[in-house]
XYZ file of C-alpha atoms in Angstrom:
245
model
C 29.854 35.589 92.041
C 30.637 37.461 95.237
C 34.206 37.849 96.481
C 33.650 35.599 99.499
C 32.540 32.763 97.201
C 35.706 33.202 95.105
C 37.847 33.099 98.253
C 36.102 29.912 99.338
C 37.358 28.241 96.154
C 40.702 30.005 95.690
C 42.099 29.720 99.244
C 42.879 26.037 99.825
C 42.625 25.805 103.613
C 39.427 27.881 103.576
C 38.034 25.660 100.825
C 38.633 22.491 102.864
C 37.137 24.088 105.979
C 33.919 24.479 103.990
C 34.046 21.125 102.199
C 31.968 18.130 103.179
C 33.648 14.949 101.987
C 30.818 12.874 100.575
C 31.480 9.188 100.088
C 32.063 9.666 96.355
C 34.392 12.658 96.829
C 36.396 10.826 99.504
C 36.696 7.799 97.228
C 37.799 9.862 94.216
C 40.298 11.985 96.161
C 41.865 8.981 97.884
C 42.255 7.077 94.605
C 43.858 10.064 92.877
C 46.239 10.637 95.807
C 47.071 6.944 95.736
C 47.792 7.039 92.000
C 49.933 10.175 92.280
C 51.878 8.401 95.019
C 52.926 5.756 92.503
C 50.469 3.026 93.546
C 48.501 1.299 90.795
C 46.619 -1.238 92.927
C 42.980 -0.341 93.740
C 42.962 2.846 91.706
C 42.748 4.007 88.097
C 44.680 6.280 85.774
C 41.555 7.815 84.203
C 38.392 8.879 86.014
C 35.201 9.769 84.157
C 33.232 12.053 86.453
C 29.550 11.377 85.886
C 27.392 14.110 87.417
C 23.886 15.407 87.425
C 23.207 19.162 87.410
C 24.561 20.521 90.678
C 26.260 17.202 91.309
C 29.484 18.555 92.820
C 31.749 18.308 89.762
C 33.360 21.738 90.220
C 33.859 21.057 93.917
C 35.514 17.721 93.172
C 37.859 19.180 90.559
C 38.813 22.005 92.926
C 39.509 19.497 95.706
C 41.885 17.517 93.504
C 43.583 20.656 92.192
C 44.344 22.024 95.660
C 45.641 18.663 96.880
C 47.994 18.163 93.920
C 49.195 21.771 93.829
C 50.028 21.896 97.535
C 51.266 18.392 98.271
C 52.296 17.769 101.875
C 51.204 21.296 102.851
C 47.650 19.946 102.520
C 48.145 17.199 105.092
C 46.810 19.291 107.964
C 43.720 20.657 106.227
C 40.313 19.584 107.423
C 39.332 16.183 106.085
C 42.654 15.400 104.416
C 43.531 12.930 107.179
C 40.533 10.859 106.054
C 41.749 10.991 102.437
C 45.242 9.851 103.457
C 43.842 7.062 105.631
C 41.665 5.737 102.819
C 44.513 6.075 100.310
C 46.892 4.354 102.756
C 49.679 6.836 102.107
C 51.487 9.067 104.652
C 51.331 12.360 102.779
C 49.782 14.079 99.763
C 52.248 14.045 96.843
C 52.888 17.376 95.152
C 52.149 17.081 91.440
C 52.403 19.094 88.258
C 48.875 20.114 87.314
C 47.051 21.192 84.182
C 43.415 22.243 83.798
C 41.634 22.207 80.445
C 38.059 23.556 80.336
C 36.224 23.157 77.042
C 34.036 26.204 77.594
C 37.072 28.434 78.226
C 39.469 27.330 75.480
C 38.441 28.732 72.122
C 38.721 26.121 69.357
C 39.629 28.698 66.735
C 41.771 31.204 68.650
C 43.226 29.005 71.366
C 44.955 30.963 74.118
C 47.575 33.692 74.024
C 48.927 36.133 76.560
C 51.769 38.618 76.647
C 55.133 36.901 76.950
C 53.690 33.441 76.241
C 53.525 31.350 73.065
C 50.174 31.165 71.292
C 48.636 27.774 72.139
C 46.192 26.660 69.476
C 45.307 23.178 70.710
C 44.444 21.355 73.944
C 47.768 19.491 73.828
C 49.689 22.737 73.479
C 47.797 24.274 76.390
C 48.261 21.235 78.637
C 51.977 20.979 77.842
C 52.408 24.696 78.604
C 50.670 24.403 81.975
C 52.700 21.341 82.927
C 56.130 22.662 81.978
C 56.053 26.103 80.373
C 58.519 26.592 77.491
C 60.348 23.294 78.013
C 57.362 20.980 77.572
C 55.486 23.191 75.114
C 58.514 22.964 72.825
C 58.001 19.193 72.632
C 54.616 19.672 70.911
C 55.081 23.096 69.307
C 54.932 21.722 65.751
C 51.942 19.545 66.587
C 50.227 22.562 68.121
C 50.967 24.744 65.105
C 49.690 22.155 62.621
C 46.766 20.895 64.711
C 48.021 17.306 64.781
C 47.601 15.219 67.933
C 50.884 14.012 69.481
C 51.476 10.294 69.948
C 54.178 7.839 70.990
C 57.452 9.398 72.110
C 56.124 12.928 71.569
C 53.236 12.611 74.017
C 55.576 10.970 76.513
C 58.013 13.872 76.188
C 55.296 16.506 76.731
C 54.457 15.017 80.138
C 56.545 15.439 83.294
C 58.220 12.322 84.678
C 57.026 12.996 88.236
C 53.496 12.998 89.719
C 51.097 14.660 87.274
C 47.402 15.528 87.462
C 45.391 16.608 84.420
C 41.829 17.859 84.894
C 39.643 18.084 81.776
C 36.163 19.584 82.023
C 33.306 20.239 79.573
C 34.939 18.259 76.786
C 31.800 18.116 74.678
C 31.716 21.901 74.403
C 35.181 21.915 72.876
C 34.391 19.006 70.540
C 31.170 20.676 69.395
C 32.940 23.883 68.328
C 36.116 22.149 67.148
C 34.079 19.906 64.877
C 33.408 22.850 62.585
C 37.111 23.426 61.910
C 38.113 19.788 61.597
C 39.564 19.381 65.104
C 37.184 16.662 66.290
C 39.158 13.667 65.051
C 42.510 15.035 66.214
C 41.058 15.728 69.663
C 39.740 12.175 69.903
C 43.172 10.878 68.872
C 44.771 13.028 71.561
C 42.393 11.749 74.240
C 43.066 8.132 73.389
C 46.845 8.653 73.263
C 46.783 10.545 76.563
C 44.622 7.915 78.270
C 46.893 5.110 77.077
C 49.999 6.925 78.308
C 48.362 7.547 81.701
C 47.606 3.854 82.047
C 51.242 3.034 81.297
C 52.469 5.231 84.149
C 52.002 4.828 87.888
C 51.985 8.520 88.886
C 49.766 10.200 86.275
C 46.038 10.697 86.865
C 43.398 12.211 84.586
C 39.950 13.326 85.665
C 37.549 13.910 82.793
C 34.081 15.461 82.657
C 32.199 15.201 79.374
C 28.669 16.458 79.661
C 26.478 19.196 78.763
C 22.724 18.788 79.174
C 20.941 16.261 76.966
C 18.505 19.042 76.169
C 21.314 21.018 74.490
C 22.641 18.189 72.329
C 22.095 17.874 68.603
C 22.651 14.461 66.928
C 26.348 15.182 66.332
C 26.782 16.142 69.980
C 25.081 12.952 71.115
C 27.306 10.860 68.860
C 30.463 12.537 70.167
C 29.283 12.343 73.781
C 28.749 8.610 73.388
C 32.147 8.198 71.719
C 34.020 9.973 74.534
C 32.062 8.051 77.171
C 32.857 4.756 75.448
C 36.553 5.673 75.404
C 36.453 6.631 79.095
C 34.588 3.445 80.035
C 37.092 1.309 78.135
C 40.249 2.917 79.474
C 39.122 4.441 82.773
C 36.718 4.319 85.670
C 33.328 5.995 85.997
C 32.791 7.940 89.227
C 29.314 9.145 90.190
C 29.914 12.417 92.014
C 26.580 12.711 93.814
C 23.894 10.527 95.264
C 20.405 11.432 96.454
C 21.215 10.799 100.105
C 24.163 13.237 99.868
């Protein structure tokens, strides 16, 4: 990837200058902004991003990330006025954000860096991104033992203010985690997280499951269908591209 392409994604105002807000992207962004603003009517807590190859998933996730990370500083960027108008809110709320990518988080090794605790699980990684040492401490034992948090623990690992969690390529993580017994705990975590999001008015989750049908073995297909069923039951499906766009 050339440096100009990286800048297009990494620099928020530049990214929005080069972003065309399709109908589906405008709808998703406005609903997420609405939810982060504390409004539950005409929005959802969980969004299942259904895409075809090249369907704009990465672009959509980047859009949401920049909005939540920058809050009101995003109000003047190109196209954001349309998002605010559709959301019927005066400004973009600044939110705590976490990004979990199943192809980047190793199921066996987790993630570790100098000066940071070793995060072995998705819940440890998400808690760390949302609140560093303070929130990671709430799930440190669960992270160490590979047990999904629930109830008061999952509530304590989440900030009280506006929060956006982006989860991409979940099937890749499940497929590798299955071999070390993490599949069931990950499913428990997803369900607990989805339920907690639905109980709050300022927490939004955007989830992307797929990898290509051509790459799925029977276990992958079963787990794909299970995650999709969970998302359909507790969230809202969003088709990120259409032929005319």
